[in-house]
C-alpha positions as a Python dict, from the first residue, in 0.01 Angstrom:
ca = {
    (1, 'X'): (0, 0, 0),
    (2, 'X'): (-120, -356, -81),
    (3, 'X'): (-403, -475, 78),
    (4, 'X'): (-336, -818, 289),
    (5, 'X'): (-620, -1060, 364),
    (6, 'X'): (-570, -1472, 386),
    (7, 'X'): (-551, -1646, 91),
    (8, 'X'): (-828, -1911, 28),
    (9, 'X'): (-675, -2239, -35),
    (10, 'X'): (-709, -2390, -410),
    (11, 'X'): (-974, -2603, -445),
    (12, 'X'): (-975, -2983, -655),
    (13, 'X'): (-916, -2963, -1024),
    (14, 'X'): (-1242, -2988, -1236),
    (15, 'X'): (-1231, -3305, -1458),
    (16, 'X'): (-1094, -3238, -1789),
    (17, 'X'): (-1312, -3224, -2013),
    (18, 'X'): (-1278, -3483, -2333),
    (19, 'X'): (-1069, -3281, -2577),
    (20, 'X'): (-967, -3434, -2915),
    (21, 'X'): (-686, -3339, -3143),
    (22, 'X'): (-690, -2942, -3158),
    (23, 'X'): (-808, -2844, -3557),
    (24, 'X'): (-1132, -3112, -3502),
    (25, 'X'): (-1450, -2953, -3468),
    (26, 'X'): (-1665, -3115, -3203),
    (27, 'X'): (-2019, -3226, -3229),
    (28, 'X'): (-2223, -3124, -2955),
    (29, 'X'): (-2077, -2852, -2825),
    (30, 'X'): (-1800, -2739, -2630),
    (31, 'X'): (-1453, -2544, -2687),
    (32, 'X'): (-1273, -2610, -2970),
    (33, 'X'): (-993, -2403, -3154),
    (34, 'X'): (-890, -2403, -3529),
    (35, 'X'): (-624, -2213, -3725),
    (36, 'X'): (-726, -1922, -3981),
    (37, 'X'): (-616, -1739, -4308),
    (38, 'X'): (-341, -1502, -4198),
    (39, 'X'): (-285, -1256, -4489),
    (40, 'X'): (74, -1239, -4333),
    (41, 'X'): (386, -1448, -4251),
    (42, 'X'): (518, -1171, -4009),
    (43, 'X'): (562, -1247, -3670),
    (44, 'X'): (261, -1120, -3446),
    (45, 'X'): (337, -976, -3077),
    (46, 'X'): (35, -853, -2948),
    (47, 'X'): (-355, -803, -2999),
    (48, 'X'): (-603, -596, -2889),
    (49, 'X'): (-976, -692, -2895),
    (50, 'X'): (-1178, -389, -2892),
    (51, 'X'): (-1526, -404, -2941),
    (52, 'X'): (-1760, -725, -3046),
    (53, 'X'): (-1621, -711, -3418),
    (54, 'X'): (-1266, -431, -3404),
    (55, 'X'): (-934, -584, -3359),
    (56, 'X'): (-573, -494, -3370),
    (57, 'X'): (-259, -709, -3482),
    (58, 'X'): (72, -555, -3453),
    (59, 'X'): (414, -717, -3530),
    (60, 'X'): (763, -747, -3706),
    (61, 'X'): (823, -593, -4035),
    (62, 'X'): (635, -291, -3973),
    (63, 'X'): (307, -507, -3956),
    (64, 'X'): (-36, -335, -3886),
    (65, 'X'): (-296, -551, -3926),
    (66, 'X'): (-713, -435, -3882),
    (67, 'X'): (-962, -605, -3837),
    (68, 'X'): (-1369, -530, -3880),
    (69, 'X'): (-1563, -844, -3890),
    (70, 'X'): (-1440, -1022, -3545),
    (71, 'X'): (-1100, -1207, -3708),
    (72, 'X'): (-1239, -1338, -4032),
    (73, 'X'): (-1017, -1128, -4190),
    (74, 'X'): (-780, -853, -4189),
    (75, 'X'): (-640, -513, -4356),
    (76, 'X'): (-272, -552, -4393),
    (77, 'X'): (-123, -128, -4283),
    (78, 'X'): (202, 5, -4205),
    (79, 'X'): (288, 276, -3979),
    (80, 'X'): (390, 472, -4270),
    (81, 'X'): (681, 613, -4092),
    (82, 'X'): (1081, 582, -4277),
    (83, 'X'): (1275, 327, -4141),
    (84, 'X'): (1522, 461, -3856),
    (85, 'X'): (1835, 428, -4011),
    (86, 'X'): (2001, 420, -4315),
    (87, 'X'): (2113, 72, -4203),
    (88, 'X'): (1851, -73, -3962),
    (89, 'X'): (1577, -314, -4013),
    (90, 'X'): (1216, -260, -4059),
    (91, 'X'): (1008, -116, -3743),
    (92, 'X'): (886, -454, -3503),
    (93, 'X'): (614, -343, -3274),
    (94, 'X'): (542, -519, -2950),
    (95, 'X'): (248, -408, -2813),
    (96, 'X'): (-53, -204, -2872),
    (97, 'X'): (-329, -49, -2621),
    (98, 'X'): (-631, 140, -2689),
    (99, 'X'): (-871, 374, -2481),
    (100, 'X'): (-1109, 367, -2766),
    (101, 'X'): (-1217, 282, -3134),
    (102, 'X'): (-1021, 618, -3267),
    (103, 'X'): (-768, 685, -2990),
    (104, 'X'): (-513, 362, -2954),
    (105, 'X'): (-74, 332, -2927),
    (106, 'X'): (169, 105, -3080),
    (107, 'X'): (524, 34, -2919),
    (108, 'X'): (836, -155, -3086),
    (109, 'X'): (1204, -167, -3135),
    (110, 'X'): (1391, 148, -3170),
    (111, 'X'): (1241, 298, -2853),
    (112, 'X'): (973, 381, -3097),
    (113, 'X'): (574, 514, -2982),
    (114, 'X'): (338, 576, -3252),
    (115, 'X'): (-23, 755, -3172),
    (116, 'X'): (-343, 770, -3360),
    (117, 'X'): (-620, 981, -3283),
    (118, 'X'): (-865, 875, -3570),
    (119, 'X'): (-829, 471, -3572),
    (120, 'X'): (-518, 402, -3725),
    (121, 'X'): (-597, 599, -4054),
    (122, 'X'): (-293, 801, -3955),
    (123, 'X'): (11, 759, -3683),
    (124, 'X'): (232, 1029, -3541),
    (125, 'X'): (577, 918, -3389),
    (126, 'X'): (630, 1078, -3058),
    (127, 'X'): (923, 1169, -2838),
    (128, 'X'): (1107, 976, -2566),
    (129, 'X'): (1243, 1144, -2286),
    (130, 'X'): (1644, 1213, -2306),
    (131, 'X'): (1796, 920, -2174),
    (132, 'X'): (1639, 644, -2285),
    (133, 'X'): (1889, 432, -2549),
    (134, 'X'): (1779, 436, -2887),
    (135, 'X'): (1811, 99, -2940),
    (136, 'X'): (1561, 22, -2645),
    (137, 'X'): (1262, -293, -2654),
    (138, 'X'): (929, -118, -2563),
    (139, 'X'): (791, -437, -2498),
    (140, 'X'): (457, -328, -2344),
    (141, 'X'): (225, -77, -2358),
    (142, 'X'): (-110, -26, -2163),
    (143, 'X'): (-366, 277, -2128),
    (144, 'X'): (-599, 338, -1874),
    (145, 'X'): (-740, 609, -2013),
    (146, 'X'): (-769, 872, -2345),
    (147, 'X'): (-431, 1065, -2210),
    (148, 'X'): (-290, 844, -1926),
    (149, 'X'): (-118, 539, -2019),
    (150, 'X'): (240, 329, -1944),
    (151, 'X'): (493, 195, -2114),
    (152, 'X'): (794, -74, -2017),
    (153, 'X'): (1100, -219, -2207),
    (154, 'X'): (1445, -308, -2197),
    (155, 'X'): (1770, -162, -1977),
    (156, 'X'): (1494, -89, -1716),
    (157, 'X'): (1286, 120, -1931),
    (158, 'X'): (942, 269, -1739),
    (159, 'X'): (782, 626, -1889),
    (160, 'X'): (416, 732, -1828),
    (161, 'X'): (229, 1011, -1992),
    (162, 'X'): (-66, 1191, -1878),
    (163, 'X'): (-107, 1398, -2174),
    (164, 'X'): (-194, 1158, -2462),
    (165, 'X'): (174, 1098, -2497),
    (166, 'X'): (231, 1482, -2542),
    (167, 'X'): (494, 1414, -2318),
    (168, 'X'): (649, 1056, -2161),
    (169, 'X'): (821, 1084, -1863),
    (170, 'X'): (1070, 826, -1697),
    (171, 'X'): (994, 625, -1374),
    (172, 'X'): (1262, 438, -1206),
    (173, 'X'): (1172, 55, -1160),
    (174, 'X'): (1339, -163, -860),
    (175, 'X'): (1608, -333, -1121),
    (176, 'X'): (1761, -41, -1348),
    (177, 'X'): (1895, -250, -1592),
    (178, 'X'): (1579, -487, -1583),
    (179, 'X'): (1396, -612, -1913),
    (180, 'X'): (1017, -612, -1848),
    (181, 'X'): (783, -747, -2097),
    (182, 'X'): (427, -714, -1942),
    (183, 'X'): (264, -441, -1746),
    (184, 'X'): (-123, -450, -1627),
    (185, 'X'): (-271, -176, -1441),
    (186, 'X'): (-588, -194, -1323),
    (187, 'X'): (-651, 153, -1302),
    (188, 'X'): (-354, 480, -1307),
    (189, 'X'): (-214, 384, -947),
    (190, 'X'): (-209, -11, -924),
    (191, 'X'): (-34, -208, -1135),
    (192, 'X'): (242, -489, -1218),
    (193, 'X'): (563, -539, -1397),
    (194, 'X'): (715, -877, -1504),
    (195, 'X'): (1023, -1003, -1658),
    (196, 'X'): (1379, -1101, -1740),
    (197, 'X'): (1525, -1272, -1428),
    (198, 'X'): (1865, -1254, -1313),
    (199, 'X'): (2053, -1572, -1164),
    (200, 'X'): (2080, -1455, -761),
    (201, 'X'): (1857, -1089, -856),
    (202, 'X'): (1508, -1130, -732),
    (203, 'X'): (1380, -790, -760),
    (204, 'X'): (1277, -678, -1116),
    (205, 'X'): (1100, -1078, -1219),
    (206, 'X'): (729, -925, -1066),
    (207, 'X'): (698, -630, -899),
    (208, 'X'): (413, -413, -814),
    (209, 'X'): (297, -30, -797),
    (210, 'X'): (3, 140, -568),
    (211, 'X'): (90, 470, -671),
    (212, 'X'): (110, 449, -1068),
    (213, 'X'): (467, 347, -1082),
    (214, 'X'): (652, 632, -844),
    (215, 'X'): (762, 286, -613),
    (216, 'X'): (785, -50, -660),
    (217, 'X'): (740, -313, -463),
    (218, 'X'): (940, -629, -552),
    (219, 'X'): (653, -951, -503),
    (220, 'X'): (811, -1301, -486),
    (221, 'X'): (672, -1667, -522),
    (222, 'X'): (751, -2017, -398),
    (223, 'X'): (1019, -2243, -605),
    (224, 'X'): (1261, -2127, -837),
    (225, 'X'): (1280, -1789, -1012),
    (226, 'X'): (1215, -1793, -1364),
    (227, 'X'): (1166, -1549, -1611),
    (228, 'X'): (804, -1448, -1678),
    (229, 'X'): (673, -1296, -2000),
    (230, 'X'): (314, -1200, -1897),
    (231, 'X'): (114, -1054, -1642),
    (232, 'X'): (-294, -1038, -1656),
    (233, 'X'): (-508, -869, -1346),
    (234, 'X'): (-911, -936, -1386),
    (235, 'X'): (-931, -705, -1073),
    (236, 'X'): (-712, -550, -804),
    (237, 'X'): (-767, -872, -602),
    (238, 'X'): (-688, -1138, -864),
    (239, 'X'): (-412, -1208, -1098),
    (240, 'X'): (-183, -1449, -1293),
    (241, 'X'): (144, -1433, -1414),
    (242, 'X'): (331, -1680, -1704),
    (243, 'X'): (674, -1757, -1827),
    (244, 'X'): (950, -2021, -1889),
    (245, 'X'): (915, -2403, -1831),
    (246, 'X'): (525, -2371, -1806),
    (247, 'X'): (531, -2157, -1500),
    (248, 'X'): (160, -2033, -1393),
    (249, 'X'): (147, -1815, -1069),
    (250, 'X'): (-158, -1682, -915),
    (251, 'X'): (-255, -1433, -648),
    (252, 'X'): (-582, -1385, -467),
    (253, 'X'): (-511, -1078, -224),
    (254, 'X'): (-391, -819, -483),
    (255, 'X'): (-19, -937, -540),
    (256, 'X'): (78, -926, -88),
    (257, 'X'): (121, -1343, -188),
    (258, 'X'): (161, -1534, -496),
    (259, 'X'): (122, -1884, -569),
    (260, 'X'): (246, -2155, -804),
    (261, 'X'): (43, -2384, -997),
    (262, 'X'): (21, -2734, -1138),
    (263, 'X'): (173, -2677, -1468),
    (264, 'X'): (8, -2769, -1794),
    (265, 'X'): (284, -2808, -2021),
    (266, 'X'): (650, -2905, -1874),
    (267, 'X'): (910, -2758, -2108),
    (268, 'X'): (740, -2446, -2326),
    (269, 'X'): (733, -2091, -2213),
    (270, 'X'): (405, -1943, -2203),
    (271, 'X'): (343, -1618, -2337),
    (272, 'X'): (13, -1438, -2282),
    (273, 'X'): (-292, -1496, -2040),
    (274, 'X'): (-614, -1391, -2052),
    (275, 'X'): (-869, -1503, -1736),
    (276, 'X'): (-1267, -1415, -1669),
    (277, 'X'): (-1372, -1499, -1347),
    (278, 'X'): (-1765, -1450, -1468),
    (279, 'X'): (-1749, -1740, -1671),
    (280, 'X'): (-1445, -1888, -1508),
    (281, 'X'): (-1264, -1971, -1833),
    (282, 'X'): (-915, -1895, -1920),
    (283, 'X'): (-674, -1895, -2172),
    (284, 'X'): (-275, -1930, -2166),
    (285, 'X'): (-91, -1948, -2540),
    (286, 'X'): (323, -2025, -2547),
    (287, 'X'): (576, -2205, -2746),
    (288, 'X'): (510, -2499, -2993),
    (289, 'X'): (122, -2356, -3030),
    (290, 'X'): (80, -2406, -2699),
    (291, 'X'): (-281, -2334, -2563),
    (292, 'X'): (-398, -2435, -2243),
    (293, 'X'): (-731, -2331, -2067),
    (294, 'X'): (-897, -2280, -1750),
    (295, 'X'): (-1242, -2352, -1673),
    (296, 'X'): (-1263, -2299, -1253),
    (297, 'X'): (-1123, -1907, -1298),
    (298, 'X'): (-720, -1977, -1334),
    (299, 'X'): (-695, -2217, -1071),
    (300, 'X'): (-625, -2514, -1274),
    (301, 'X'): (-524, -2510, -1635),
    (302, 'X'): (-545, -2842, -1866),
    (303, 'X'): (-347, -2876, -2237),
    (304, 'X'): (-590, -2811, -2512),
    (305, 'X'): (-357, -2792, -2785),
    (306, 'X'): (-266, -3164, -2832),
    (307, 'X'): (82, -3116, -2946),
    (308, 'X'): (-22, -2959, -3247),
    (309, 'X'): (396, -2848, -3336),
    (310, 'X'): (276, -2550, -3444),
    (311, 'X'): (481, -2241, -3386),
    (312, 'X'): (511, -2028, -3062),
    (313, 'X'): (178, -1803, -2993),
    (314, 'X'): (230, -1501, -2849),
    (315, 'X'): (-80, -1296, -2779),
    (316, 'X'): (-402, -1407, -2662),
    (317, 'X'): (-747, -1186, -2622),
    (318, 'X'): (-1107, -1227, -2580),
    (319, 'X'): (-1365, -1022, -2812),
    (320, 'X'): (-1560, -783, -2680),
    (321, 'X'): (-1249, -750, -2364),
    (322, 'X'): (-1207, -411, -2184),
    (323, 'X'): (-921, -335, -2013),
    (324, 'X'): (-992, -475, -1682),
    (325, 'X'): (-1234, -816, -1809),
    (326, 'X'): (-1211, -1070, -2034),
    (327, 'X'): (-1520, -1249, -2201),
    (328, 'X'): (-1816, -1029, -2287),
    (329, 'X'): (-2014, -1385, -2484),
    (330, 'X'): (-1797, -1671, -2440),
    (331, 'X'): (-2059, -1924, -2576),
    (332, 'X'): (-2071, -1720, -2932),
    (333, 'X'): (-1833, -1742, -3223),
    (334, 'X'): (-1460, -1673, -3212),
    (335, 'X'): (-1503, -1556, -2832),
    (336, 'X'): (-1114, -1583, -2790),
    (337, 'X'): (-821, -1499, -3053),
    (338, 'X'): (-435, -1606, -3024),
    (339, 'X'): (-144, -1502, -3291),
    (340, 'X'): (212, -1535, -3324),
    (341, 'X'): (511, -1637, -3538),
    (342, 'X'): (475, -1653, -3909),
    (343, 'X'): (103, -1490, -3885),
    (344, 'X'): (-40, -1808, -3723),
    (345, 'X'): (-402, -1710, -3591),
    (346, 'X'): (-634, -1949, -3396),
    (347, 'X'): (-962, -1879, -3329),
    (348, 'X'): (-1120, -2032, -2995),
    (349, 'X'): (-1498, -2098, -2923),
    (350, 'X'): (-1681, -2197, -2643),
    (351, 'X'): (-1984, -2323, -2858),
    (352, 'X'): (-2339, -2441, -2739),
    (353, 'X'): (-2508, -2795, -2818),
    (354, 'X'): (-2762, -2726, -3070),
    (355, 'X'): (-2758, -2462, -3377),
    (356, 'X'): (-2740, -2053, -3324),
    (357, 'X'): (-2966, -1804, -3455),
    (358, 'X'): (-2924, -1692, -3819),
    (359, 'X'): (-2569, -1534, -3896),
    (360, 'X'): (-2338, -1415, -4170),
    (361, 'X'): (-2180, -1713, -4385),
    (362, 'X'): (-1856, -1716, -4172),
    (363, 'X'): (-1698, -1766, -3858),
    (364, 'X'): (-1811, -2026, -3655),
    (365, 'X'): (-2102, -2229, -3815),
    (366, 'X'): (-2316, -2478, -3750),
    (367, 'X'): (-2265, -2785, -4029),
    (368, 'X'): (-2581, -3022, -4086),
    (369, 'X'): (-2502, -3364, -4146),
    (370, 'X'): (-2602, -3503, -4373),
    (371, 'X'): (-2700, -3238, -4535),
    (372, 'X'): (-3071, -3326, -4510),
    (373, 'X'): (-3070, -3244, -4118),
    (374, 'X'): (-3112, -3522, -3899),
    (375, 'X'): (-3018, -3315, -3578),
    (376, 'X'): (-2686, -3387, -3566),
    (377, 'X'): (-2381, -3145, -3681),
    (378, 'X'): (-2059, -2986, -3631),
    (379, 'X'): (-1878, -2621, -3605),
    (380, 'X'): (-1637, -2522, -3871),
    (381, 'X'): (-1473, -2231, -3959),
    (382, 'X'): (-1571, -2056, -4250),
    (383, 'X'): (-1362, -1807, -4416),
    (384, 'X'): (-1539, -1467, -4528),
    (385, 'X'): (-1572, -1492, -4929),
    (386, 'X'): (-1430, -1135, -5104),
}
């Protein structure tokens, strides 16, 4: 089902490049990252990126958060929907996946799917199949396509619709009682499932599909088993996977073999990755505002987060992203966007030498100094003014 060609062998690390303390803008270009207003203190699970300028928060306390102008800021929304129980807490949602700017999902606690069909002005809850524990994680969603799309979660929890979630139906994955917390499918027959790891169970941690999650196939990697939290496929050839104690793993023949990499942080779990192999660059957020980067296409990743003791980051996306690529202008703006607990947002540029071409007064700009002009300057982020 896979296919199963030789692995090329990892070539030398680039040299790093000279980083200073994240939060400091650099003069003469390069990648630099700052935090942002958050209009929110909630925690944030997951973003989606979907055109040059629309984005998607979604997170605990029923948080919906939209956003029109590429990040500079956002529209604080609810699901509207009553809370579950007389007794329970407010909705969390996990993850969110769109197939376009109107039609998108949102998965959370609860076993709970909510649907919009005319870009989040509205949500409909739908139905779960019979079976699946009300008190279920959907930790991931991800569609393919307007009515095909998957979802995974806790006690071994795999459903797939075909119908734009007119239905979900049930798929069995290789550990029943598994937790998964990523899925990426690169199109609705090839995909890959990561997550909770068992102590002796080593089916379940990453496993792949080839016929859009009927069978699994339980993939493995040198060293010890850990727990991994993301999974991120630029093509059916290559992919990474993240999780506990820094662990990076990489295949280059569609998941037959998977390798482990130099680590860039030794103790924090990362969270979400995000790789382009046009412009090689990559991004991994975890723990402790963790943020380390790639800049040979995932093969080596370097710490550019300083130990900045923020809190953990959870979700990481480029602008302009479709499902299957990452960057569409990494050397513009806030190319790359990362959010987690308390409403932390960073904003990431890869930002050229000398000053851009006229913009609006905010985002990533271009700071004279002095301000006479003498050639020299800075980036800083600029806030959009009400």
């Amino acid at each position: 089902a896979f296919p199963s060609p030789v692995s090329p062998p990892i070539p030398p690390p680039p040299a790093e490049p000279p980083f200073p303390a994240f939060g400091t803008q650099i003069a003469g270009g390069g990648v630099i990252g700052g935090y942002v207003t958050s209009p929110t203190s909630a925690t944030l699970h997951s973003v989606a990126l979907l055109s040059d300028s629309l984005g998607w928060l979604v997170g605990s306390a029923d948080t919906i958060l939209k956003t029109s102008d590429k990040g500079v800021s956002w529209d604080l929304r609810t699901s509207g929907l009553p809370h579950p129980c007389a007794d329970c807490k407010r909705y969390t949602w996990y993850s969110t996946s769109w197939s376009s700017p109107d039609i998108g999902w949102v998965v959370g606690n609860y076993a709970s799917i909510i649907h919009t069909t005319d870009g989040g002005s509205s949500w409909q809850q739908q139905a779960v199949p019979l079976g699946i524990p009300t008190d279920a994680d959907f930790h991931a969603i991800q569609c393919v396509s307007a009515s095909t799309a998957f979802i995974a979660g806790s006690s071994g929890a795999f459903l797939k619709t075909t119908d734009q979630g007119a239905t979900w139906i049930q798929k069995v994955l290789p550990t029943a009682e598994a937790d998964i917390f990523s899925i990426f499918f690169v199109n609705s027959q090839m995909g890959w499932a990561v997550g909770y790891q068992e102590p002796g169970d080593e089916s379940g941690r990453l496993s792949g599909t080839a016929d859009g999650g009927e069978t699994w196939y339980p993939q493995t990697y040198e060293g010890p088993a850990v727990t991994l939290h993301t999974v991120f496929f630029y093509n059916a050839t290559f992919g990474w996977a993240a999780g506990e104690y820094g662990t990076i793993v990489r295949t280059t023949d569609g998941g037959v073999t998977w390798s482990r990499l130099a680590r860039c942080t030794q103790n924090e779990a990362l969270y979400d990755l995000i790789v382009d192999l046009g412009p090689k660059y990559g991004f991994v957020v975890g723990e402790a505002g963790v943020m380390c980067m790639s800049t040979d296409g995932g093969a080596h990743w370097f710490d550019v987060s300083k130990s900045s003791n923020r809190k953990a980051l959870l979700a990481v996306q480029a602008w302009g992203s479709s499902i299957h690529s990452g960057f569409s202008d990494p050397c513009w703006e806030s190319s790359v966007f990362a959010a987690g607990h308390s409403g932390d947002m960073v904003a990431f540029a890869c930002l050229p030498a000398s000053p851009p071409p006229p913009s609006p007064p905010y985002g990533w700009q271009w700071q004279n100094e002095p301000p006479q002009g003498n050639g020299t300057g800075k980036w800083e982020w600029l806030a959009k003014t009400p």
